[in-house]
CSV table of C-alpha atoms in Angstrom, one decimal:
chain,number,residue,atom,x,y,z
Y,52,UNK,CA,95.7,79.4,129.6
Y,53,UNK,CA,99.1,80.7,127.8
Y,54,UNK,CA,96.8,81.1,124.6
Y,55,UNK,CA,94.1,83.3,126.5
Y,56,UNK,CA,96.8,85.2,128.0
Y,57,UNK,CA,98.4,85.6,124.2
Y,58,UNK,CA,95.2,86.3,122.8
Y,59,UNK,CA,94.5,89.0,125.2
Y,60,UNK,CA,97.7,90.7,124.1
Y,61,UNK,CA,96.6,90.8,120.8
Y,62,UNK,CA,93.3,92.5,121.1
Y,63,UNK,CA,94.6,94.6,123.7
Y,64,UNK,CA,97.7,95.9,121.5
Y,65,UNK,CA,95.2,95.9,118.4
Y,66,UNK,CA,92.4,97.9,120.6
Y,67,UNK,CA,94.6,100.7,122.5
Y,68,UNK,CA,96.3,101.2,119.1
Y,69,UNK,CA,92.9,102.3,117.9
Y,70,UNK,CA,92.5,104.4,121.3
Y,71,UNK,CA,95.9,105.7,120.2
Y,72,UNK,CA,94.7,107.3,116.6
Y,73,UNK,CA,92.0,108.5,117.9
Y,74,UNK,CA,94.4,110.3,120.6
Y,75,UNK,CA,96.3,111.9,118.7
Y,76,UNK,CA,93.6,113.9,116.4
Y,77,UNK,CA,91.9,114.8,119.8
Y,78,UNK,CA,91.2,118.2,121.3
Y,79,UNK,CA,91.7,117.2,125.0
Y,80,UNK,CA,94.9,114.5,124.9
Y,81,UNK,CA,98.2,116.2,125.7
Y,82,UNK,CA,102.2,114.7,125.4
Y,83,UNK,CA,102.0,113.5,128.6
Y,84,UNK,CA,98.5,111.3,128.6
Y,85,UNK,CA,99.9,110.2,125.1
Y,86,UNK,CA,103.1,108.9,126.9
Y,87,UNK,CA,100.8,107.0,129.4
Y,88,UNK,CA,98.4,105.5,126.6
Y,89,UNK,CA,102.2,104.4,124.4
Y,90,UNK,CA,103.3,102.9,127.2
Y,91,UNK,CA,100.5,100.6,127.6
Y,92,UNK,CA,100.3,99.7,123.8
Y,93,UNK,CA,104.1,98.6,124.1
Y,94,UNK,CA,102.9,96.4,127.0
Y,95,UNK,CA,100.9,94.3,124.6
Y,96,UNK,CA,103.4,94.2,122.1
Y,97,UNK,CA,105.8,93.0,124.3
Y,98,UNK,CA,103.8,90.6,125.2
Y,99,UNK,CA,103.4,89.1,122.0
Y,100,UNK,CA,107.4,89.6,121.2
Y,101,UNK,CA,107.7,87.0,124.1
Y,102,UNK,CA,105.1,84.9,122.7
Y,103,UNK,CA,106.8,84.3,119.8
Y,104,UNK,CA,105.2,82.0,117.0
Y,105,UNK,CA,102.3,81.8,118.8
Y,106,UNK,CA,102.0,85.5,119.0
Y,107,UNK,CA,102.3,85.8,115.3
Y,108,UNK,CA,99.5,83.6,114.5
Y,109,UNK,CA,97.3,85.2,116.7
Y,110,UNK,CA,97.6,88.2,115.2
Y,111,UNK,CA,97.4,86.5,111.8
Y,112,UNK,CA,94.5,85.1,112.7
Y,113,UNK,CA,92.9,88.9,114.1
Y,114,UNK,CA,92.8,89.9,110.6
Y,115,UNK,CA,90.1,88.4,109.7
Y,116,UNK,CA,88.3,91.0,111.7
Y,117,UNK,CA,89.5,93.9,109.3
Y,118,UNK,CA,89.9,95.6,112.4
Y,119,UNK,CA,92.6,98.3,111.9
Y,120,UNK,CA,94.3,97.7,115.2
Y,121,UNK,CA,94.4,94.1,113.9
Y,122,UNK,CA,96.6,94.8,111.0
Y,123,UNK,CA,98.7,97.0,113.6
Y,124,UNK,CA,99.3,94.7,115.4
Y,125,UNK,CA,100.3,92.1,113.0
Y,126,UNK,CA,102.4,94.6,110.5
Y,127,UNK,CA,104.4,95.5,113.8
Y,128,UNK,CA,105.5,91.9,114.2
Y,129,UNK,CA,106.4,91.8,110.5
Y,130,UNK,CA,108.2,95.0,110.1
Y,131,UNK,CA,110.1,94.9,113.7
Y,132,UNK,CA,111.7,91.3,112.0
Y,133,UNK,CA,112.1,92.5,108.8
Y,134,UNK,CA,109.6,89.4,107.6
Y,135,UNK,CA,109.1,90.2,104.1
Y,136,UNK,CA,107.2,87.2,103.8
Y,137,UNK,CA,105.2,87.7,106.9
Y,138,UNK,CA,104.4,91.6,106.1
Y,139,UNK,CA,102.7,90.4,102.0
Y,140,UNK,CA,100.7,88.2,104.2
Y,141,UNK,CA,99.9,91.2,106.5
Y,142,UNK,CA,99.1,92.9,103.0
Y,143,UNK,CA,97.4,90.6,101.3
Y,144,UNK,CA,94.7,90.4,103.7
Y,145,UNK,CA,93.8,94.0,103.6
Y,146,UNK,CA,91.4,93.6,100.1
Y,147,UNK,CA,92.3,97.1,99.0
Y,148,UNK,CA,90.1,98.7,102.3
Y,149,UNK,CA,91.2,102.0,103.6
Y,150,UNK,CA,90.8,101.1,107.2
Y,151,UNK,CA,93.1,98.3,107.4
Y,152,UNK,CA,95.5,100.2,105.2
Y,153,UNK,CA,95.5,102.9,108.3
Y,154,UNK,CA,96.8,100.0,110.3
Y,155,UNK,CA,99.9,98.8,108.2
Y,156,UNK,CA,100.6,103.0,107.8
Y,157,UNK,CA,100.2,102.8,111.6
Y,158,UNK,CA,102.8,99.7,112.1
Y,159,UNK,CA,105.1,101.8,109.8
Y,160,UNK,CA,105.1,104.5,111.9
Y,161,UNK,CA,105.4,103.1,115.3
Y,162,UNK,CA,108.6,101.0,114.0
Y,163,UNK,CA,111.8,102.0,114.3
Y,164,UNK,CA,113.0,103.9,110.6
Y,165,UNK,CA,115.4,101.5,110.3
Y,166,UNK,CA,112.9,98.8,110.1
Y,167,UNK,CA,110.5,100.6,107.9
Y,168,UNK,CA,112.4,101.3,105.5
Y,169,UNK,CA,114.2,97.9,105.0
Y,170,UNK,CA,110.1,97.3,104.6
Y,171,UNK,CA,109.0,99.9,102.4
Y,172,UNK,CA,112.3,100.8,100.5
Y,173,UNK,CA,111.0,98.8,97.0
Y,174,UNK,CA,107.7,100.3,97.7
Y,175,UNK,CA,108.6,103.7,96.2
Y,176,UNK,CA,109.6,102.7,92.7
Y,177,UNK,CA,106.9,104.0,90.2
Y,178,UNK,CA,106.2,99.8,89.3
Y,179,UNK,CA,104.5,99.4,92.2
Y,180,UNK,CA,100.7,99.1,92.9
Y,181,UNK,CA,99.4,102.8,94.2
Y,182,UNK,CA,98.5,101.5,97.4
Y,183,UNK,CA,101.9,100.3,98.0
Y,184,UNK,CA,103.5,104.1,96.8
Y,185,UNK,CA,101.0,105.2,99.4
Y,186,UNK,CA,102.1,103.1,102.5
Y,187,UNK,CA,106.0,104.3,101.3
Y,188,UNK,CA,105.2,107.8,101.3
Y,189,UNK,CA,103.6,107.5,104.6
Y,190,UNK,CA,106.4,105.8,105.9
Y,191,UNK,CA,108.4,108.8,104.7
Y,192,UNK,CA,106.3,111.8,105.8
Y,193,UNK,CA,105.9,109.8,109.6
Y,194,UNK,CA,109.5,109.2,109.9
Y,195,UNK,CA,110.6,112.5,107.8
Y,196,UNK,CA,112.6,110.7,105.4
Y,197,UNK,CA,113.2,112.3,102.2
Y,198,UNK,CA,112.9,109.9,99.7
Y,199,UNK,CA,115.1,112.0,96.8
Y,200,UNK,CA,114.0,112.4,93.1
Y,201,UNK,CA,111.1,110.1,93.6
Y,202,UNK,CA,109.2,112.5,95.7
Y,203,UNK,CA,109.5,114.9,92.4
Y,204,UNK,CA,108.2,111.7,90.4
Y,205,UNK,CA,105.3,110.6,93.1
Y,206,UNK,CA,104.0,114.7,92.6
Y,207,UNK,CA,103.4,113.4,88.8
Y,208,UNK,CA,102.4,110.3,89.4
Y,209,UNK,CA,98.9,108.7,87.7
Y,210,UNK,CA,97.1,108.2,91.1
Y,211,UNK,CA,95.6,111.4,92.6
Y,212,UNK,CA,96.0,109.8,96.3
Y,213,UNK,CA,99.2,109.3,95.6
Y,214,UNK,CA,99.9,112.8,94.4
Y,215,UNK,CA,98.2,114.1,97.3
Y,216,UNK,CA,100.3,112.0,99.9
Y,217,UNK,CA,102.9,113.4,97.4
Y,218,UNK,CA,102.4,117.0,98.6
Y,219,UNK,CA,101.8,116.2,101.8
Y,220,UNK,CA,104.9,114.6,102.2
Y,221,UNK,CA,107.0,118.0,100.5
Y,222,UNK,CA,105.4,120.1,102.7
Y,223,UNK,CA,105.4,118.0,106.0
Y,224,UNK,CA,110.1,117.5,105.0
Y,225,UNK,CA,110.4,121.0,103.9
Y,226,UNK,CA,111.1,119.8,100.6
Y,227,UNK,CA,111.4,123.9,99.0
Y,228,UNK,CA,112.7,122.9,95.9
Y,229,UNK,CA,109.3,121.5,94.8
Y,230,UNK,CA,107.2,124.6,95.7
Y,231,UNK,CA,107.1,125.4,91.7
Y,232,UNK,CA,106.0,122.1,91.3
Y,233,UNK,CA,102.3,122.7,93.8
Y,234,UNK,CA,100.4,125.3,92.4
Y,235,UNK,CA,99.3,123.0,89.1
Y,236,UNK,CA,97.2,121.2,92.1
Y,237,UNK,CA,95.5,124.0,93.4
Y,238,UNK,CA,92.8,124.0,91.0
Y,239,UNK,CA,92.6,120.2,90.6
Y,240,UNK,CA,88.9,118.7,90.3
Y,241,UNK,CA,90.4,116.0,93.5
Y,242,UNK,CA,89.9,117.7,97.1
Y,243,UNK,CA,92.5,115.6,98.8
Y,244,UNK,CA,94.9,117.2,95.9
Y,245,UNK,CA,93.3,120.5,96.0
Y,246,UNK,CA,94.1,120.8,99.9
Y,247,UNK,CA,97.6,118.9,100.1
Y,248,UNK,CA,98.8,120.8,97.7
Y,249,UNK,CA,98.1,124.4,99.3
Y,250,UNK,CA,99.0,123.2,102.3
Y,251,UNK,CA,102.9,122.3,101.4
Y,252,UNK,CA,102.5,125.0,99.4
Y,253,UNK,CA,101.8,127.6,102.3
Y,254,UNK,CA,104.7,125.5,104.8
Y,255,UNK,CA,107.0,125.9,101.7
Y,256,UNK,CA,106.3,129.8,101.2
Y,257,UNK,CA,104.8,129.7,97.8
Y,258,UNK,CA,103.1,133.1,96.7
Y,259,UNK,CA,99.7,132.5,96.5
Y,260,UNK,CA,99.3,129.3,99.1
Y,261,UNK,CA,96.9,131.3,101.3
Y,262,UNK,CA,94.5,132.2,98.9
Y,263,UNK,CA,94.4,128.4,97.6
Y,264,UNK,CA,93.9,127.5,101.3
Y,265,UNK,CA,91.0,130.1,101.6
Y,266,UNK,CA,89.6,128.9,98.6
Y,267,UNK,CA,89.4,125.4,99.9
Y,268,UNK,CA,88.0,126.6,103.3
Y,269,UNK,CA,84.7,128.8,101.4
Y,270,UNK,CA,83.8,125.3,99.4
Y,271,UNK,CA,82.7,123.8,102.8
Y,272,UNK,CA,83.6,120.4,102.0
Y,273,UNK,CA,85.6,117.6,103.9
Y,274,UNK,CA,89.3,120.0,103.8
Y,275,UNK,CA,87.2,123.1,105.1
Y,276,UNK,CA,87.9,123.3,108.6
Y,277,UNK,CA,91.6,122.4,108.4
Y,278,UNK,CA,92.3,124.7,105.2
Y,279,UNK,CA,90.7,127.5,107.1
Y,280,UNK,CA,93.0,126.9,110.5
Y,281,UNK,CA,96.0,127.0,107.6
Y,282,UNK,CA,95.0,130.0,105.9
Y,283,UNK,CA,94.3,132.2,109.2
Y,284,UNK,CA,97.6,131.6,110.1
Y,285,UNK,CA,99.6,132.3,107.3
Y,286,UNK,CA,97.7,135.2,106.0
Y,287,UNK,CA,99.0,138.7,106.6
Y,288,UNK,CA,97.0,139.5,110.1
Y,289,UNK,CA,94.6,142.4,108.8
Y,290,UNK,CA,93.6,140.4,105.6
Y,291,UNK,CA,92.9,137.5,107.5
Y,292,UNK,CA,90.1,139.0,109.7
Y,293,UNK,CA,89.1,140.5,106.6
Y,294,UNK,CA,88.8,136.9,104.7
Y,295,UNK,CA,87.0,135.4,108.2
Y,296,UNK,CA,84.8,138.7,108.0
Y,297,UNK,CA,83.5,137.5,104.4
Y,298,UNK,CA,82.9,134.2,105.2
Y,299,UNK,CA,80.8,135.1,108.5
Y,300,UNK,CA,78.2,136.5,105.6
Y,301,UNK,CA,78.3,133.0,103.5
Y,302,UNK,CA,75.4,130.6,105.4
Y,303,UNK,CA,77.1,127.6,106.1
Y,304,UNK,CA,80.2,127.9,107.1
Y,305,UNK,CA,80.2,128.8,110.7
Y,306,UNK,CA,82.5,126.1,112.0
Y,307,UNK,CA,84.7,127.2,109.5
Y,308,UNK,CA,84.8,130.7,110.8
Y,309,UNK,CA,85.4,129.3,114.2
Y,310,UNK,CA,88.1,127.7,113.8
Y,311,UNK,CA,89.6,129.8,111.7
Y,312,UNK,CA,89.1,132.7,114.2
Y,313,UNK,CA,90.7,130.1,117.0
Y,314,UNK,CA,94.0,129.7,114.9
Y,315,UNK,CA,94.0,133.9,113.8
Y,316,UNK,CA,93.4,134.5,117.6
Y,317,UNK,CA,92.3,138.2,117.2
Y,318,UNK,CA,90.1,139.4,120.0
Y,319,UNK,CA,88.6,141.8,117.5
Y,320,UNK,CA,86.5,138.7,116.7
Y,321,UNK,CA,85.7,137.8,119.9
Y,322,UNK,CA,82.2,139.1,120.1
Y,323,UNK,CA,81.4,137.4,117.0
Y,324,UNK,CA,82.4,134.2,118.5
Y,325,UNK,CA,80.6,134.7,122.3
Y,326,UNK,CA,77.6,135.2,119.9
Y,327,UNK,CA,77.7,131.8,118.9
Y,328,UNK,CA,78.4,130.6,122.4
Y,329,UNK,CA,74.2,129.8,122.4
Y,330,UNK,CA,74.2,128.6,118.7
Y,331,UNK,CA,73.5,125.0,119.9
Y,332,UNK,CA,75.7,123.4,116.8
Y,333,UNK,CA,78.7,125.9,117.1
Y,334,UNK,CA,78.5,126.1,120.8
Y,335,UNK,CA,80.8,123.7,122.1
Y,336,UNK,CA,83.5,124.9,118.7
Y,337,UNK,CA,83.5,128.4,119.9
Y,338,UNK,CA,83.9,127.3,123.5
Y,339,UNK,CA,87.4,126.0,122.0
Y,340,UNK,CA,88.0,129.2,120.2
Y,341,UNK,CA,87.5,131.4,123.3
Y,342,UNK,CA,89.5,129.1,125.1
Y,343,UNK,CA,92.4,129.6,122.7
Y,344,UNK,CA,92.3,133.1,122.3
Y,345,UNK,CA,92.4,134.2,125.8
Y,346,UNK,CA,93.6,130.5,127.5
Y,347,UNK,CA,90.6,130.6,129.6
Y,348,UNK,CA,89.8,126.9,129.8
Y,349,UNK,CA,85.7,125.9,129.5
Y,350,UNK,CA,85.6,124.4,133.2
Y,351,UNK,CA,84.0,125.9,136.5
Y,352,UNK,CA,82.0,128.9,135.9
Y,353,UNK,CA,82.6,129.1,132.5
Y,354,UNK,CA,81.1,124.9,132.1
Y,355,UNK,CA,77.7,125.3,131.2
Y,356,UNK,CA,75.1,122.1,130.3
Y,357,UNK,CA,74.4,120.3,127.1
Y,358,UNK,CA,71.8,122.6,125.1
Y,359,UNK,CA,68.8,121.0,125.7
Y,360,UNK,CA,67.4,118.5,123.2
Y,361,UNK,CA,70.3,118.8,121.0
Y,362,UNK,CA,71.9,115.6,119.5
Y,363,UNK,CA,74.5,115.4,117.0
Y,364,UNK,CA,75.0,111.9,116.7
Y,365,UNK,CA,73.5,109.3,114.1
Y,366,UNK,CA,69.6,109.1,114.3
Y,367,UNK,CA,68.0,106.2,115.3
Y,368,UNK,CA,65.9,106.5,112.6
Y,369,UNK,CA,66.7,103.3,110.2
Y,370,UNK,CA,65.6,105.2,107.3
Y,371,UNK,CA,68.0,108.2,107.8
Y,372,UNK,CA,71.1,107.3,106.2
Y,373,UNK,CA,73.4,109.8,107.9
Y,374,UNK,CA,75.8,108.1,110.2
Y,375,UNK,CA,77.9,111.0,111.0
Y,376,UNK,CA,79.1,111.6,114.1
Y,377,UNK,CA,79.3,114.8,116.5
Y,378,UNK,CA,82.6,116.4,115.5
Y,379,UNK,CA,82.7,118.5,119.2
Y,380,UNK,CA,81.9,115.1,121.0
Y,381,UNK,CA,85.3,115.9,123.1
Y,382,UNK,CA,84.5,119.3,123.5
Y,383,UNK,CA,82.8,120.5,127.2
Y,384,UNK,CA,79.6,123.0,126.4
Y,385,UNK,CA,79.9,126.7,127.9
Y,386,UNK,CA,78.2,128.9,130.4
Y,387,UNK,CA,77.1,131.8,127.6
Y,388,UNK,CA,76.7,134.5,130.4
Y,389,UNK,CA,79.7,133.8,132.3
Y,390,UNK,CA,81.4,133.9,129.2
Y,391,UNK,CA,80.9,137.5,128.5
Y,392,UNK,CA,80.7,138.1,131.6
Y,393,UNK,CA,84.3,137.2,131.9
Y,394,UNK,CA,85.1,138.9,128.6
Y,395,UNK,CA,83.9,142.3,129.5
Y,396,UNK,CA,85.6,142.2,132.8
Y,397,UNK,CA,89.5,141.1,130.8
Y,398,UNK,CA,89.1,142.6,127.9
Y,399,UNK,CA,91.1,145.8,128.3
Y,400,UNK,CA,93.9,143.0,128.5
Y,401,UNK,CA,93.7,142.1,124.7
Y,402,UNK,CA,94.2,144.3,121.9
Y,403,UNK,CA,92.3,144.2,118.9
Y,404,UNK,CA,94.9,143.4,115.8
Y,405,UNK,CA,97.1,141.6,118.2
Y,406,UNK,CA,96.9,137.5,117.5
Y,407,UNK,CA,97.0,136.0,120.8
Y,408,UNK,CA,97.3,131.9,121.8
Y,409,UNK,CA,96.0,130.5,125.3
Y,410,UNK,CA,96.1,134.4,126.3
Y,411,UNK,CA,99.3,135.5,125.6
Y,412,UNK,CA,100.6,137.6,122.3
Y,413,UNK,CA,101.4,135.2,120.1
Y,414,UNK,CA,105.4,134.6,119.4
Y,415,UNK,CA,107.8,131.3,119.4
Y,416,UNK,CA,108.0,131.1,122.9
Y,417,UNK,CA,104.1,131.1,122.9
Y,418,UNK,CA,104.3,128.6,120.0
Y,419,UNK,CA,107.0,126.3,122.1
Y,420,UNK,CA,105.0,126.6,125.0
Y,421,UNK,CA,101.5,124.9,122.9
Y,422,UNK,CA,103.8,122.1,121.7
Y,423,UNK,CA,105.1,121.1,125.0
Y,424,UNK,CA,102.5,121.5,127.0
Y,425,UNK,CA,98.7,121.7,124.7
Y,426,UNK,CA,96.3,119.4,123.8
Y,427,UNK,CA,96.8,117.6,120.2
Y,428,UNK,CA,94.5,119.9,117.9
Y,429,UNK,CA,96.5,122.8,119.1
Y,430,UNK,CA,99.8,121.6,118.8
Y,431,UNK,CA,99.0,120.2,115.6
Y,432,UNK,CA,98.1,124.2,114.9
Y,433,UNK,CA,100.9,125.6,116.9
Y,434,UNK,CA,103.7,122.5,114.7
Y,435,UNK,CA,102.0,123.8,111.1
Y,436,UNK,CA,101.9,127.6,111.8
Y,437,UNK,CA,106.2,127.4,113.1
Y,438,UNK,CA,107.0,125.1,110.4
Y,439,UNK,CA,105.1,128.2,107.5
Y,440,UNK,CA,107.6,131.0,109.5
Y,441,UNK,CA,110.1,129.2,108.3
Y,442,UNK,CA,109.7,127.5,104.9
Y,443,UNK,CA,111.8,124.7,104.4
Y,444,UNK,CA,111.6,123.7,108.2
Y,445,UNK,CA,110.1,119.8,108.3
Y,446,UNK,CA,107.3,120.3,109.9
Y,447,UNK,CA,106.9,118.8,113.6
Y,448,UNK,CA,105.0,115.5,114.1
Y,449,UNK,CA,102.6,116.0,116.9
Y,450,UNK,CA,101.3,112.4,116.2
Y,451,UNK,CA,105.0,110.5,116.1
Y,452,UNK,CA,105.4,108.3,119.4
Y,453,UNK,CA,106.4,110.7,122.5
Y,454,UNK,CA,109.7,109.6,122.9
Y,455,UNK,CA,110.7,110.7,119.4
Y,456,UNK,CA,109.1,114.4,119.8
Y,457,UNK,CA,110.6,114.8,123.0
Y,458,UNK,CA,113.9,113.9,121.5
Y,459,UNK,CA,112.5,116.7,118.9
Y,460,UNK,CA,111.6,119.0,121.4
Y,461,UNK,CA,115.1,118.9,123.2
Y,462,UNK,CA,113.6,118.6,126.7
Y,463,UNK,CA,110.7,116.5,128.0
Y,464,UNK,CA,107.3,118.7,129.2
């Protein structure tokens, strides 16, 4: 019976973990339903700090799954002990893969910094396996540790995933001093590199970031979307319409628009995006980007139904090898007619040229207000676009546990 019960923990723990990382990348989850989901995660990992030995093995024994929650759970007990022993058993078990990687960079994060970094502190020397340098500089950028000189030497290093997590990590700790060091990168043949390295490079103020970031965004490729939220919002207002404007004409590349026209939040743009409020692919997308400009959520009136026919998702069709999933799965469809319908009776309230967030002129206190109180896409927005207004400013971690970005944040929301 104790076993089950143990057992339970374990899957539990390794399952709301997952839940978790999923959470914090979402459009809908806020601070508060991530406090709730945390709170149930430690639940399950106290319950397997009671366990003791027992516990351990269990979770030992969940890797074999290659789940990532697994190696969460299990790099947790490791790291929270300081078992270096334990955690090279954690690592050994991961074969290289990516996914349980995540979970070990997950463990890392959830610890306490003390505790990672009596972990990961031999991990940044250049004599290290890449994979290790990684799960350091993770450690570093989750925790915002700066990790000195060698965050010059990891920009340098062999590795292109290493260089990218590199200039990830100087961007996300304000790390100015290395601004000279980015723009080498933003022509680089690797697209993780190619996008890293703008980004810092726009949170860190160097000339030219934006136009690296819009670069990214018109190649359409996996960085697309995100370098196109960047670049809107560190763009001088007038030329960023202007750049959106251009890419509208380029086929493809309507999601990118979107978004980017969410994070510029200039009603000028506005009919463009109720156009697309019957596109059935870019519905749902500029739902969101409606909703952000003028803060009018996509509920009541303005909820419409599911486009009919329409499906996103993998086909069932075993000969169709596209397994990609709906990337506005989270996202409610809208009511096209009540949507401009709404429009055209506020619009006198928003000025063309004027960005606005969740219908109010954008500002810091508009800013503050998305971080305390938004869901996790637009803080993320909201934490990269304060963090670029004042280069050198580590950038706030909308995906660190909820008691630390409270403590961040000065009050809870």
């Amino acid at each position: 019976m104790v076993h089950e019960v143990v057992a339970d923990h374990a899957e539990m723990a390794s399952f709301l973990w997952e839940l978790r990382e999923i959470a914090v990348r979402s459009h809908h989850y806020t601070l508060a339903d991530l406090a709730e989901l945390e709170e149930r995660v430690e639940a399950h990992l106290d319950g397997l700090r009671i366990a003791g030995e027992p516990g351990w093995e269990l979770t030992l024994a969940a890797l074999s799954t290659k789940d990532p929650g697994a190696f969460f759970a299990a790099a947790v007990a490791a790291v929270e002990a300081r078992d270096y022993p334990g955690f090279a058993a954690v690592l050994d078990a991961t074969e290289e893969a990516d996914e349980p990687a995540a979970g070990i960079a997950g463990a890392l994060a959830w610890a306490s910094p003390a505790d990672a970094f009596a972990i990961v502190a031999p991990m940044l020397s250049g004599a290290q396996p890449p994979a290790l340098r990684r799960l350091a500089l993770g450690a570093c950028v989750a925790h915002r540790r700066d990790p000195g000189q060698l965050l010059g030497y990891a920009i340098c290093d062999g590795d292109a995933a290493v260089r990218a997590l590199a200039f990830r990590a100087a961007g996300a700790l304000g790390r100015a001093d290395l601004a000279g060091e980015l723009r080498g990168a933003w022509g680089s043949d690797d697209e993780a590199e190619r996008f890293w390295s703008a980004w810092a490079g726009a949170l860190l103020g160097a000339r030219g970031a934006d136009e690296a970031l819009w670069s990214v965004a018109g190649r359409s490729g996996a960085f697309a979307e995100e370098a196109a939220d960047c670049a809107a919002r560190v763009s001088p207002p007038g030329e960023a319409r202007r750049r959106i404007e251009a890419l509208m004409r380029s086929p493809g590349l309507g999601r990118v628009c979107l978004v980017a026209a969410g994070a510029l939040g200039d009603p000028a743009l506005l009919p463009w995006v109720l156009d697309r409020l019957t596109v059935a692919p870019l519905a749902r997308l500029a739902g969101e980007a409606l909703s952000r400009i003028t803060g009018a959520p996509i509920e009541g009136a303005l909820r419409g139904a599911p486009a009919p026919g329409f499906d996103a998702g993998p086909s069932d069709d075993p000969r169709d090898a596209s397994v990609k999933m709906d990337p506005d799965t989270q996202l409610p469809w809208p009511h096209g007619a009540n949507a401009r319908a709404l429009w055209a009776a506020h619009r006198g309230r928003f000025a063309s040229g004027v960005r606005h967030v969740e219908g109010r002129p954008l500002d810091e206190g508009a800013l503050d207000r998305v971080l305390r109180l938004g869901g996790q896409r637009r803080r993320a927005g909201a934490a990269f676009e304060r963090a670029a207004r004042a280069p050198g400013r580590p950038l706030f971690d909308v995906t660190a546990r909820v008691e630390r970005q409270r403590a961040a944040l000065g009050a809870s929301p």
